[in-house]
Every structure is written in C-alpha cells, then in structure tokens.
PDB file of C-alpha atoms in Angstrom:
ATOM      1  CA  MET A  17      22.095  10.849   6.702  1.00 66.00           C
ATOM      2  CA  PRO A  18      24.288   9.005   4.166  1.00 78.00           C
ATOM      3  CA  ARG A  19      22.516   6.275   2.263  1.00 93.00           C
ATOM      4  CA  VAL A  20      24.137   3.003   1.187  1.00 97.00           C
ATOM      5  CA  PRO A  21      25.124   3.182  -2.507  1.00 98.00           C
ATOM      6  CA  ILE A  22      24.537   0.090  -4.634  1.00 98.00           C
ATOM      7  CA  PHE A  23      26.067  -0.060  -8.105  1.00 98.00           C
ATOM      8  CA  VAL A  24      24.929  -2.684 -10.593  1.00 98.00           C
ATOM      9  CA  LEU A  25      27.702  -3.558 -13.042  1.00 98.00           C
ATOM     10  CA  GLY A  26      27.945  -5.872 -16.007  1.00 97.00           C
ATOM     11  CA  MET A  27      28.198  -6.038 -19.749  1.00 94.00           C
ATOM     12  CA  GLN A  28      25.237  -4.754 -21.742  1.00 90.00           C
ATOM     13  CA  ARG A  29      22.534  -7.418 -22.105  1.00 88.00           C
ATOM     14  CA  SER A  30      23.894  -9.396 -19.153  1.00 92.00           C
ATOM     15  CA  GLY A  31      20.861  -8.767 -16.927  1.00 93.00           C
ATOM     16  CA  THR A  32      21.835  -5.471 -15.300  1.00 95.00           C
ATOM     17  CA  THR A  33      18.401  -3.927 -15.883  1.00 94.00           C
ATOM     18  CA  PHE A  34      16.666  -6.952 -14.376  1.00 94.00           C
ATOM     19  CA  ALA A  35      18.900  -6.888 -11.289  1.00 96.00           C
ATOM     20  CA  ALA A  36      18.535  -3.132 -10.831  1.00 96.00           C
ATOM     21  CA  ASN A  37      14.752  -3.290 -11.256  1.00 96.00           C
ATOM     22  CA  LEU A  38      14.554  -6.008  -8.612  1.00 96.00           C
ATOM     23  CA  LEU A  39      16.518  -3.864  -6.168  1.00 97.00           C
ATOM     24  CA  ALA A  40      14.420  -0.817  -7.071  1.00 96.00           C
ATOM     25  CA  ALA A  41      11.301  -2.793  -6.146  1.00 95.00           C
ATOM     26  CA  HIS A  42      12.512  -2.907  -2.531  1.00 96.00           C
ATOM     27  CA  PRO A  43      10.678  -0.187  -0.569  1.00 94.00           C
ATOM     28  CA  GLU A  44      13.876   0.998   1.132  1.00 96.00           C
ATOM     29  CA  ILE A  45      15.957   1.380  -2.040  1.00 97.00           C
ATOM     30  CA  ALA A  46      15.638   4.486  -4.216  1.00 98.00           C
ATOM     31  CA  ALA A  47      16.247   4.327  -7.962  1.00 97.00           C
ATOM     32  CA  VAL A  48      15.813   6.736 -10.853  1.00 97.00           C
ATOM     33  CA  THR A  49      13.369   4.983 -13.167  1.00 96.00           C
ATOM     34  CA  ALA A  50      11.544   5.661 -16.416  1.00 91.00           C
ATOM     35  CA  PRO A  51       9.119   3.443 -18.371  1.00 88.00           C
ATOM     36  CA  GLN A  52      10.876   4.313 -21.645  1.00 84.00           C
ATOM     37  CA  HIS A  53      14.004   2.721 -20.209  1.00 83.00           C
ATOM     38  CA  GLN A  54      12.130  -0.331 -18.900  1.00 86.00           C
ATOM     39  CA  GLY A  55      12.911   0.669 -15.338  1.00 93.00           C
ATOM     40  CA  VAL A  56      16.141   1.930 -13.793  1.00 96.00           C
ATOM     41  CA  HIS A  57      17.679   4.624 -15.969  1.00 96.00           C
ATOM     42  CA  GLU A  58      21.416   4.762 -16.629  1.00 97.00           C
ATOM     43  CA  SER A  59      23.195   7.848 -15.332  1.00 97.00           C
ATOM     44  CA  VAL A  60      26.438   7.303 -17.337  1.00 97.00           C
ATOM     45  CA  PHE A  61      27.766   9.849 -14.860  1.00 97.00           C
ATOM     46  CA  PHE A  62      31.255   8.480 -14.216  1.00 97.00           C
ATOM     47  CA  SER A  63      31.830   7.205 -17.751  1.00 96.00           C
ATOM     48  CA  HIS A  64      30.648  10.373 -19.484  1.00 96.00           C
ATOM     49  CA  PHE A  65      29.783  13.454 -17.404  1.00 95.00           C
ATOM     50  CA  ALA A  66      32.785  13.075 -15.100  1.00 94.00           C
ATOM     51  CA  ARG A  67      35.233  12.440 -17.961  1.00 91.00           C
ATOM     52  CA  LEU A  68      34.201  13.894 -21.299  1.00 91.00           C
ATOM     53  CA  HIS A  69      34.005  17.541 -20.261  1.00 90.00           C
ATOM     54  CA  GLY A  70      37.538  17.616 -18.846  1.00 88.00           C
ATOM     55  CA  ASP A  71      39.165  17.482 -15.428  1.00 88.00           C
ATOM     56  CA  TRP A  72      36.823  18.598 -12.636  1.00 87.00           C
ATOM     57  CA  GLN A  73      39.717  20.490 -11.061  1.00 88.00           C
ATOM     58  CA  ASN A  74      39.204  22.917 -13.929  1.00 90.00           C
ATOM     59  CA  PRO A  75      36.245  25.177 -12.974  1.00 89.00           C
ATOM     60  CA  ALA A  76      35.171  25.572 -16.614  1.00 92.00           C
ATOM     61  CA  ALA A  77      35.192  21.814 -17.172  1.00 91.00           C
ATOM     62  CA  LYS A  78      33.182  21.241 -14.008  1.00 91.00           C
ATOM     63  CA  ALA A  79      30.675  23.915 -15.013  1.00 91.00           C
ATOM     64  CA  ARG A  80      30.155  22.259 -18.408  1.00 93.00           C
ATOM     65  CA  ALA A  81      29.662  18.867 -16.798  1.00 94.00           C
ATOM     66  CA  LEU A  82      27.163  20.180 -14.265  1.00 94.00           C
ATOM     67  CA  ALA A  83      25.213  22.118 -16.893  1.00 94.00           C
ATOM     68  CA  GLY A  84      24.900  19.018 -19.040  1.00 95.00           C
ATOM     69  CA  PHE A  85      23.954  16.764 -16.138  1.00 96.00           C
ATOM     70  CA  PHE A  86      21.294  19.157 -14.832  1.00 96.00           C
ATOM     71  CA  GLN A  87      19.640  18.968 -18.286  1.00 96.00           C
ATOM     72  CA  SER A  88      19.929  15.182 -18.522  1.00 97.00           C
ATOM     73  CA  ASP A  89      16.953  12.862 -18.272  1.00 96.00           C
ATOM     74  CA  TYR A  90      18.560  11.182 -15.288  1.00 97.00           C
ATOM     75  CA  PHE A  91      18.644  14.353 -13.205  1.00 97.00           C
ATOM     76  CA  LEU A  92      15.237  15.583 -14.386  1.00 96.00           C
ATOM     77  CA  LEU A  93      13.666  12.271 -13.383  1.00 96.00           C
ATOM     78  CA  THR A  94      14.896  12.723  -9.801  1.00 96.00           C
ATOM     79  CA  GLY A  95      12.566  15.700  -9.403  1.00 95.00           C
ATOM     80  CA  LEU A  96      15.425  17.666  -7.876  1.00 96.00           C
ATOM     81  CA  LYS A  97      16.329  21.167  -9.042  1.00 95.00           C
ATOM     82  CA  ALA A  98      19.691  22.601  -9.991  1.00 94.00           C
ATOM     83  CA  ALA A  99      19.014  25.272  -7.378  1.00 92.00           C
ATOM     84  CA  ASP A 100      19.173  22.540  -4.713  1.00 89.00           C
ATOM     85  CA  PHE A 101      22.914  22.444  -5.418  1.00 88.00           C
ATOM     86  CA  ALA A 102      23.493  26.185  -5.627  1.00 77.00           C
ATOM     87  CA  GLY A 103      25.916  26.227  -2.696  1.00 73.00           C
ATOM     88  CA  PRO A 104      29.665  25.678  -3.030  1.00 72.00           C
ATOM     89  CA  PRO A 105      30.103  22.942  -5.665  1.00 71.00           C
ATOM     90  CA  ALA A 106      31.503  19.588  -4.642  1.00 74.00           C
ATOM     91  CA  GLN A 107      35.237  19.282  -5.028  1.00 80.00           C
ATOM     92  CA  ASP A 108      35.007  16.119  -7.077  1.00 91.00           C
ATOM     93  CA  ALA A 109      32.526  14.270  -9.270  1.00 94.00           C
ATOM     94  CA  ALA A 110      31.906  11.414  -6.826  1.00 95.00           C
ATOM     95  CA  THR A 111      30.960  13.751  -3.969  1.00 94.00           C
ATOM     96  CA  PHE A 112      28.568  15.638  -6.234  1.00 95.00           C
ATOM     97  CA  PHE A 113      26.891  12.451  -7.468  1.00 96.00           C
ATOM     98  CA  ARG A 114      26.563  11.148  -3.930  1.00 96.00           C
ATOM     99  CA  ASN A 115      24.911  14.401  -2.862  1.00 94.00           C
ATOM    100  CA  VAL A 116      22.390  14.062  -5.692  1.00 96.00           C
ATOM    101  CA  MET A 117      21.557  10.442  -4.935  1.00 97.00           C
ATOM    102  CA  ASP A 118      21.401  10.931  -1.164  1.00 97.00           C
ATOM    103  CA  GLN A 119      18.986  13.827  -1.611  1.00 96.00           C
ATOM    104  CA  TYR A 120      16.924  11.781  -4.039  1.00 97.00           C
ATOM    105  CA  ALA A 121      16.764   8.851  -1.604  1.00 97.00           C
ATOM    106  CA  ALA A 122      15.882  11.186   1.255  1.00 96.00           C
ATOM    107  CA  GLN A 123      12.704  12.247  -0.575  1.00 93.00           C
ATOM    108  CA  SER A 124      11.230   8.784  -0.071  1.00 89.00           C
ATOM    109  CA  GLY A 125      12.975   7.964   3.185  1.00 94.00           C
ATOM    110  CA  ALA A 126      14.997   5.208   1.484  1.00 97.00           C
ATOM    111  CA  ARG A 127      18.021   3.819   3.302  1.00 96.00           C
ATOM    112  CA  ALA A 128      19.907   2.933   0.106  1.00 98.00           C
ATOM    113  CA  TRP A 129      20.004   3.848  -3.573  1.00 98.00           C
ATOM    114  CA  VAL A 130      20.873   1.888  -6.692  1.00 98.00           C
ATOM    115  CA  GLU A 131      22.586   3.057  -9.875  1.00 98.00           C
ATOM    116  CA  LYS A 132      22.971   0.941 -13.004  1.00 97.00           C
ATOM    117  CA  SER A 133      25.188   1.815 -15.971  1.00 97.00           C
ATOM    118  CA  PRO A 134      27.008  -0.902 -17.943  1.00 96.00           C
ATOM    119  CA  HIS A 135      29.378   1.864 -19.084  1.00 95.00           C
ATOM    120  CA  HIS A 136      30.627   2.039 -15.488  1.00 97.00           C
ATOM    121  CA  THR A 137      31.735  -1.596 -15.339  1.00 97.00           C
ATOM    122  CA  LEU A 138      35.381  -1.102 -16.226  1.00 96.00           C
ATOM    123  CA  LEU A 139      35.520   1.904 -13.866  1.00 96.00           C
ATOM    124  CA  ALA A 140      34.651  -0.326 -10.910  1.00 98.00           C
ATOM    125  CA  ASP A 141      37.911   0.264  -9.045  1.00 97.00           C
ATOM    126  CA  HIS A 142      37.621   4.030  -9.399  1.00 97.00           C
ATOM    127  CA  ILE A 143      34.028   4.006  -8.119  1.00 98.00           C
ATOM    128  CA  ALA A 144      34.888   1.646  -5.260  1.00 98.00           C
ATOM    129  CA  ALA A 145      37.661   3.992  -4.085  1.00 97.00           C
ATOM    130  CA  ALA A 146      35.344   7.001  -4.231  1.00 97.00           C
ATOM    131  CA  PHE A 147      32.511   5.149  -2.421  1.00 97.00           C
ATOM    132  CA  PRO A 148      34.159   3.061   0.310  1.00 97.00           C
ATOM    133  CA  ASP A 149      30.771   2.010   1.703  1.00 97.00           C
ATOM    134  CA  ALA A 150      29.276   1.029  -1.664  1.00 98.00           C
ATOM    135  CA  ARG A 151      28.018  -2.439  -2.557  1.00 98.00           C
ATOM    136  CA  PHE A 152      28.457  -3.819  -6.070  1.00 98.00           C
ATOM    137  CA  VAL A 153      26.138  -6.278  -7.786  1.00 98.00           C
ATOM    138  CA  CYS A 154      28.097  -7.754 -10.698  1.00 98.00           C
ATOM    139  CA  LEU A 155      26.178  -9.671 -13.339  1.00 97.00           C
ATOM    140  CA  ILE A 156      27.819 -12.669 -14.979  1.00 96.00           C
ATOM    141  CA  ARG A 157      26.164 -14.353 -17.952  1.00 95.00           C
ATOM    142  CA  ASP A 158      27.022 -17.304 -20.146  1.00 94.00           C
ATOM    143  CA  PRO A 159      28.460 -15.874 -23.403  1.00 94.00           C
ATOM    144  CA  VAL A 160      26.342 -18.021 -25.713  1.00 91.00           C
ATOM    145  CA  ASP A 161      23.198 -17.233 -23.724  1.00 88.00           C
ATOM    146  CA  LEU A 162      24.026 -13.537 -24.026  1.00 88.00           C
ATOM    147  CA  LEU A 163      24.955 -13.862 -27.692  1.00 87.00           C
ATOM    148  CA  ALA A 164      21.393 -13.803 -28.998  1.00 83.00           C
ATOM    149  CA  SER A 165      20.676 -10.508 -27.238  1.00 81.00           C
ATOM    150  CA  ARG A 166      23.946  -9.006 -28.445  1.00 80.00           C
ATOM    151  CA  LEU A 167      23.220  -9.910 -32.069  1.00 79.00           C
ATOM    152  CA  TRP A 168      19.614  -8.766 -32.179  1.00 76.00           C
ATOM    153  CA  SER A 169      19.274  -6.056 -29.514  1.00 71.00           C
ATOM    154  CA  TYR A 170      17.887  -2.570 -30.145  1.00 65.00           C
ATOM    155  CA  GLY A 171      16.367  -3.562 -33.489  1.00 67.00           C
ATOM    156  CA  ARG A 172      19.692  -4.643 -34.980  1.00 74.00           C
ATOM    157  CA  ALA A 173      20.065  -7.564 -37.363  1.00 79.00           C
ATOM    158  CA  PRO A 174      23.404  -9.411 -37.473  1.00 80.00           C
ATOM    159  CA  PRO A 175      25.311  -9.686 -40.758  1.00 84.00           C
ATOM    160  CA  SER A 176      25.365 -12.910 -42.708  1.00 88.00           C
ATOM    161  CA  TYR A 177      28.340 -15.262 -42.756  1.00 89.00           C
ATOM    162  CA  PRO A 178      31.292 -14.990 -43.044  1.00 90.00           C
ATOM    163  CA  ARG A 179      31.128 -11.492 -41.456  1.00 90.00           C
ATOM    164  CA  ARG A 180      28.795 -12.813 -38.779  1.00 90.00           C
ATOM    165  CA  ALA A 181      31.525 -15.103 -37.469  1.00 92.00           C
ATOM    166  CA  ALA A 182      33.646 -12.102 -36.487  1.00 90.00           C
ATOM    167  CA  THR A 183      30.671 -10.568 -34.650  1.00 88.00           C
ATOM    168  CA  VAL A 184      30.081 -13.793 -32.723  1.00 91.00           C
ATOM    169  CA  LEU A 185      33.769 -14.132 -31.831  1.00 91.00           C
ATOM    170  CA  GLN A 186      34.013 -10.541 -30.634  1.00 89.00           C
ATOM    171  CA  ALA A 187      30.810 -10.734 -28.568  1.00 90.00           C
ATOM    172  CA  CYS A 188      31.839 -13.921 -26.769  1.00 93.00           C
ATOM    173  CA  ALA A 189      35.385 -12.717 -26.120  1.00 92.00           C
ATOM    174  CA  SER A 190      34.070  -9.425 -24.709  1.00 92.00           C
ATOM    175  CA  CYS A 191      31.612 -11.268 -22.472  1.00 94.00           C
ATOM    176  CA  VAL A 192      34.384 -13.484 -21.082  1.00 96.00           C
ATOM    177  CA  PHE A 193      36.607 -10.466 -20.491  1.00 95.00           C
ATOM    178  CA  HIS A 194      33.916  -8.578 -18.570  1.00 96.00           C
ATOM    179  CA  SER A 195      33.084 -11.644 -16.482  1.00 96.00           C
ATOM    180  CA  ARG A 196      36.730 -12.231 -15.613  1.00 96.00           C
ATOM    181  CA  PHE A 197      37.190  -8.542 -14.828  1.00 97.00           C
ATOM    182  CA  LEU A 198      34.252  -8.566 -12.414  1.00 97.00           C
ATOM    183  CA  MET A 199      35.308 -11.800 -10.750  1.00 97.00           C
ATOM    184  CA  ASP A 200      38.803 -10.375 -10.240  1.00 96.00           C
ATOM    185  CA  PHE A 201      37.294  -7.145  -8.901  1.00 97.00           C
ATOM    186  CA  GLY A 202      35.286  -9.176  -6.415  1.00 97.00           C
ATOM    187  CA  LYS A 203      38.329 -11.091  -5.217  1.00 96.00           C
ATOM    188  CA  ARG A 204      40.275  -7.877  -4.668  1.00 96.00           C
ATOM    189  CA  LEU A 205      37.515  -5.946  -2.928  1.00 96.00           C
ATOM    190  CA  GLY A 206      35.992  -8.811  -0.948  1.00 95.00           C
ATOM    191  CA  THR A 207      32.709 -10.669  -0.781  1.00 93.00           C
ATOM    192  CA  ASP A 208      31.322  -8.239   1.803  1.00 94.00           C
ATOM    193  CA  ARG A 209      31.149  -5.519  -0.861  1.00 97.00           C
ATOM    194  CA  VAL A 210      31.042  -7.304  -4.208  1.00 98.00           C
ATOM    195  CA  PHE A 211      28.361  -9.829  -5.114  1.00 98.00           C
ATOM    196  CA  CYS A 212      28.966 -11.622  -8.398  1.00 98.00           C
ATOM    197  CA  ILE A 213      25.687 -13.171  -9.495  1.00 97.00           C
ATOM    198  CA  ASP A 214      25.051 -15.432 -12.446  1.00 97.00           C
ATOM    199  CA  TYR A 215      22.109 -14.216 -14.518  1.00 95.00           C
ATOM    200  CA  ALA A 216      20.525 -17.669 -14.721  1.00 94.00           C
ATOM    201  CA  THR A 217      20.638 -17.958 -10.927  1.00 96.00           C
ATOM    202  CA  LEU A 218      19.132 -14.502 -10.511  1.00 95.00           C
ATOM    203  CA  LYS A 219      16.339 -15.296 -12.926  1.00 93.00           C
ATOM    204  CA  ALA A 220      15.536 -18.629 -11.265  1.00 93.00           C
ATOM    205  CA  ASN A 221      15.418 -17.310  -7.691  1.00 94.00           C
ATOM    206  CA  PRO A 222      15.703 -13.517  -7.377  1.00 94.00           C
ATOM    207  CA  GLU A 223      15.032 -13.408  -3.634  1.00 93.00           C
ATOM    208  CA  ALA A 224      17.804 -15.875  -2.790  1.00 94.00           C
ATOM    209  CA  ALA A 225      20.269 -14.340  -5.280  1.00 95.00           C
ATOM    210  CA  LEU A 226      19.906 -10.868  -3.757  1.00 96.00           C
ATOM    211  CA  ALA A 227      19.458 -11.826  -0.103  1.00 95.00           C
ATOM    212  CA  GLU A 228      23.137 -11.320   0.794  1.00 96.00           C
ATOM    213  CA  VAL A 229      23.254  -7.973  -0.987  1.00 96.00           C
ATOM    214  CA  LEU A 230      20.280  -6.675   0.966  1.00 96.00           C
ATOM    215  CA  SER A 231      21.572  -8.065   4.242  1.00 96.00           C
ATOM    216  CA  SER A 232      24.931  -6.343   3.742  1.00 96.00           C
ATOM    217  CA  CYS A 233      23.050  -3.043   3.364  1.00 95.00           C
ATOM    218  CA  GLY A 234      21.127  -3.633   6.587  1.00 94.00           C
ATOM    219  CA  LEU A 235      17.911  -4.289   4.655  1.00 95.00           C
ATOM    220  CA  GLN A 236      15.489  -7.154   5.036  1.00 91.00           C
ATOM    221  CA  PRO A 237      15.194  -9.590   2.105  1.00 87.00           C
ATOM    222  CA  LEU A 238      11.679  -9.656   0.703  1.00 84.00           C
ATOM    223  CA  ALA A 239       9.744 -12.722  -0.366  1.00 83.00           C
ATOM    224  CA  GLY A 240       8.112 -12.329  -3.768  1.00 83.00           C
ATOM    225  CA  LEU A 241      10.453  -9.524  -4.839  1.00 82.00           C
ATOM    226  CA  ARG A 242       9.502  -8.717  -8.423  1.00 86.00           C
ATOM    227  CA  PRO A 243      10.377  -5.799 -10.730  1.00 86.00           C
ATOM    228  CA  ALA A 244       7.708  -3.206 -11.400  1.00 84.00           C
ATOM    229  CA  PHE A 245       8.669  -2.995 -15.083  1.00 86.00           C
ATOM    230  CA  ARG A 246       8.346  -5.401 -17.967  1.00 81.00           C
ATOM    231  CA  PRO A 247      11.474  -7.344 -18.969  1.00 73.00           C
ATOM    232  CA  ASN A 248      13.961  -5.450 -21.106  1.00 72.00           C
ATOM    233  CA  SER A 249      14.184  -8.298 -23.602  1.00 65.00           C
ATOM    234  CA  SER A 250      15.390  -8.231 -27.197  1.00 63.00           C
ATOM    235  CA  PHE A 251      12.702 -10.746 -28.118  1.00 56.00           C
ATOM    236  CA  ALA A 252       8.925 -10.834 -28.005  1.00 52.00           C
ATOM    237  CA  SER A 253       8.846 -14.508 -26.998  1.00 55.00           C
ATOM    238  CA  GLN A 254      11.033 -17.451 -26.053  1.00 63.00           C
ATOM    239  CA  ALA A 255      10.353 -18.907 -29.494  1.00 57.00           C
ATOM    240  CA  ASP A 256      11.865 -15.805 -31.102  1.00 59.00           C
ATOM    241  CA  ARG A 257      14.895 -16.126 -28.829  1.00 64.00           C
ATOM    242  CA  ALA A 258      15.327 -19.801 -29.725  1.00 60.00           C
ATOM    243  CA  ARG A 259      15.347 -18.928 -33.433  1.00 69.00           C
ATOM    244  CA  ALA A 260      17.831 -16.071 -32.974  1.00 76.00           C
ATOM    245  CA  LEU A 261      20.897 -18.338 -32.979  1.00 85.00           C
ATOM    246  CA  THR A 262      21.781 -20.920 -35.587  1.00 88.00           C
ATOM    247  CA  GLY A 263      23.664 -24.119 -34.871  1.00 90.00           C
ATOM    248  CA  VAL A 264      26.739 -22.547 -36.444  1.00 92.00           C
ATOM    249  CA  ASP A 265      26.389 -19.512 -34.149  1.00 91.00           C
ATOM    250  CA  ARG A 266      26.373 -21.787 -31.125  1.00 92.00           C
ATOM    251  CA  VAL A 267      29.376 -23.834 -32.230  1.00 93.00           C
ATOM    252  CA  ILE A 268      31.457 -20.728 -33.005  1.00 93.00           C
ATOM    253  CA  GLY A 269      30.281 -19.141 -29.768  1.00 93.00           C
ATOM    254  CA  ARG A 270      31.390 -22.123 -27.675  1.00 95.00           C
ATOM    255  CA  ILE A 271      34.769 -22.253 -29.391  1.00 94.00           C
ATOM    256  CA  ALA A 272      35.249 -18.504 -28.908  1.00 93.00           C
ATOM    257  CA  THR A 273      34.267 -18.805 -25.238  1.00 95.00           C
ATOM    258  CA  LEU A 274      36.733 -21.626 -24.576  1.00 95.00           C
ATOM    259  CA  ALA A 275      39.493 -19.740 -26.378  1.00 94.00           C
ATOM    260  CA  ALA A 276      38.831 -16.522 -24.439  1.00 94.00           C
ATOM    261  CA  ARG A 277      38.748 -18.350 -21.112  1.00 95.00           C
ATOM    262  CA  SER A 278      42.135 -19.902 -21.827  1.00 95.00           C
ATOM    263  CA  THR A 279      43.674 -16.573 -22.881  1.00 94.00           C
ATOM    264  CA  PRO A 280      45.712 -14.741 -20.204  1.00 94.00           C
ATOM    265  CA  PHE A 281      43.661 -11.978 -18.643  1.00 92.00           C
ATOM    266  CA  TRP A 282      46.299  -9.338 -19.414  1.00 90.00           C
ATOM    267  CA  ALA A 283      46.034 -10.206 -23.104  1.00 90.00           C
ATOM    268  CA  LEU A 284      42.252  -9.830 -23.063  1.00 89.00           C
ATOM    269  CA  ARG A 285      42.665  -6.498 -21.305  1.00 89.00           C
ATOM    270  CA  GLN A 286      45.044  -5.246 -23.981  1.00 89.00           C
ATOM    271  CA  MET A 287      42.576  -6.291 -26.663  1.00 85.00           C
ATOM    272  CA  GLN A 288      39.817  -4.407 -24.849  1.00 85.00           C
ATOM    273  CA  LYS A 289      41.986  -1.268 -24.573  1.00 83.00           C
ATOM    274  CA  ARG A 290      42.791  -1.335 -28.288  1.00 84.00           C
ATOM    275  CA  LYS A 291      39.117  -1.719 -29.082  1.00 79.00           C
ATOM    276  CA  ALA A 292      38.261   1.228 -26.814  1.00 75.00           C
ATOM    277  CA  THR A 293      40.824   3.515 -28.457  1.00 77.00           C
ATOM    278  CA  ARG A 294      39.369   2.759 -31.882  1.00 77.00           C
ATOM    279  CA  ARG A 295      35.870   3.667 -30.745  1.00 75.00           C
ATOM    280  CA  PRO A 296      35.646   7.144 -29.176  1.00 77.00           C
ATOM    281  CA  ILE A 297      33.140   7.593 -26.354  1.00 80.00           C
ATOM    282  CA  HIS A 298      30.083   9.665 -27.204  1.00 88.00           C
ATOM    283  CA  PHE A 299      27.039  10.483 -25.118  1.00 93.00           C
ATOM    284  CA  PRO A 300      24.166   8.061 -25.890  1.00 92.00           C
ATOM    285  CA  HIS A 301      21.280   9.594 -27.806  1.00 90.00           C
ATOM    286  CA  TRP A 302      18.882   8.996 -24.895  1.00 93.00           C
ATOM    287  CA  VAL A 303      20.769  11.138 -22.338  1.00 95.00           C
ATOM    288  CA  TRP A 304      18.838  14.316 -23.185  1.00 95.00           C
ATOM    289  CA  THR A 305      15.264  13.763 -24.354  1.00 93.00           C
ATOM    290  CA  LEU A 306      13.062  15.278 -21.626  1.00 87.00           C
ATOM    291  CA  ALA A 307      14.596  18.735 -21.954  1.00 72.00           C
ATOM    292  CA  GLN A 308      13.763  18.594 -25.662  1.00 65.00           C
ATOM    293  CA  ASN A 309      10.294  17.101 -25.083  1.00 59.00           C
ATOM    294  CA  PRO A 310       9.217  18.295 -21.610  1.00 48.00           C
ATOM    295  CA  ASN A 311       5.764  16.664 -21.914  1.00 47.00           C
ATOM    296  CA  ASP A 312       7.499  13.273 -21.839  1.00 46.00           C
ATOM    297  CA  GLN A 313       8.498  13.911 -18.241  1.00 43.00           C
ATOM    298  CA  ASP A 314       4.845  13.922 -17.205  1.00 36.00           C
ATOM    299  CA  ARG A 315       4.460  10.429 -18.644  1.00 31.00           C
ATOM    300  CA  ALA A 316       7.648   9.095 -17.056  1.00 33.00           C
TER     301      ALA A 316
END
C-alpha cells in the first residue's frame, strides 16, 4: 500500500529538523532518525545520490548510486537490506526511493513517511513531479533570526569586520531567496500540497501549525505533539543566542533583508546559480559513518 510522502524543505538552520522531528513524533508517520543527527536524518538522495553518480539511465551510473546508498547511514538506519531490492531495479531514482521509504513505513504500519534534506529545497519542482501525491512542509524564517545560527552553527566562528559584513549580507540574501522560492513553489503547486510555515509560528504552537498538513494526509492532529529529540540548536542557552549578534550585525542584516526583498526574484536566482557553480557539490562527511564504525549503529 503506498504511503503518503511528506518532504520538509527549507534553508539550513531554518527549523527543518524541528518540523521533521515533530512530524516523526506522530505514531502514523515513519522517519529515519538517529540521535547523532538530533532526530530525522537527511537522505540527500535527490541532491547527491540521484545526481552525482551520473544519469540513472546509464546502468553503471545507477549501480554506483545504489552501491553508495546501500552503504549510507540513511539506508542502514532503516534496518532494510540491499537484498530486499534484489529484483529488477527501479527505472528511475524517485521510484527506487519511494520503494525504500514505503517498505520502511510498512515495518511500523505507518500511513505516511517524512524526509528532510535542506539540500533538496531547490529541487522542489522535480520532487513534486516525481511524487504527485506528496505533501511539502516549507519552513520560512526571518533572516535576522536565522542569522545567529548561520554565523555560529557547527562550531564555526564568524570572521571579524569588515569581512563579517559580507557574511551577514550573503546569509540574509540567501535566506530571502529561499523563502521567496518556497512561497512561489507553494503558489504554483497549491495550498493542498504545499504548507509554508513560519518558524516562529511553528515554535509557538506546533499542533496548530501542522494541523492542516496532517489533515491533508488523512491523519489526526495530536494535542501535545512534541519531538522525541533535543533541539538542534547552535547555542547552549538563550543568553548565548542573544550575545551571538552585535548591534551592527542586526543593522546590516535588516538592510540586507530589505534590499533582497526588493530585488527581482530572477536576479536573486541568477545570483544563487552563480554561487552554486563556484561551489561544487560534495557528499557531506556524515553520509557514511556507520559502515566505517558498525558499533555506532547499535547506539543509534
């Protein structure tokens, strides 16, 4: 029986992990989770496995992609085996991924499954075409609110001024672009499939923010819905977060946000494309860790 796919999209640090963990807490939604990832793990399937090994119409390219995915943490955490897919391989990447996730959801009798990968955000149209019954939860966050996490996440420390100004400008412009992209995606696909949710609203009232998403999947909203994992925050406390941005950071961030919002969307898109071409896509370092350290899987 096909399960309802739910994809959580949004810029990194926009609240995608929080949203996905909330959905994963629903007893009828399956999700691939790991404590070391603070909850729902990213598959990066469409952004990496389906693209970086070559065209899936090429049998050798498909074989490389499948071999890599079967060794990935994401697949290992499902508890499925490569032998479960030993029959004729799926003709395309989307069909293969759906088979994996439907089988994973079937193990727990779930009626839906959720996948969260910020890398998939700009591939939203491609995924929507391949999954015509999918729902999309799109996270929107205020650029200045997100700025602190962008500057300090993953143990990073931002540069000092004047170089820091360029980092602030770029972060805010990218946040505006992603928000506008997702809002446009929602308008084109329709509010019955795309649910654009502001992070502050989600944080204040998770049950209400996700009620329409669950209803559209034929699932009952749950009172007291809370994630099973600790917050994936860049800061140990709210005091640390408050100190993360200076007054100058905030002023530059607001100016950058206003400028980006007044820039034609096509211009922002061209800027994003140029940025992408200058930064080749590589697999994240955390894609394959369990195959190297199999004992970690027992703790996951």
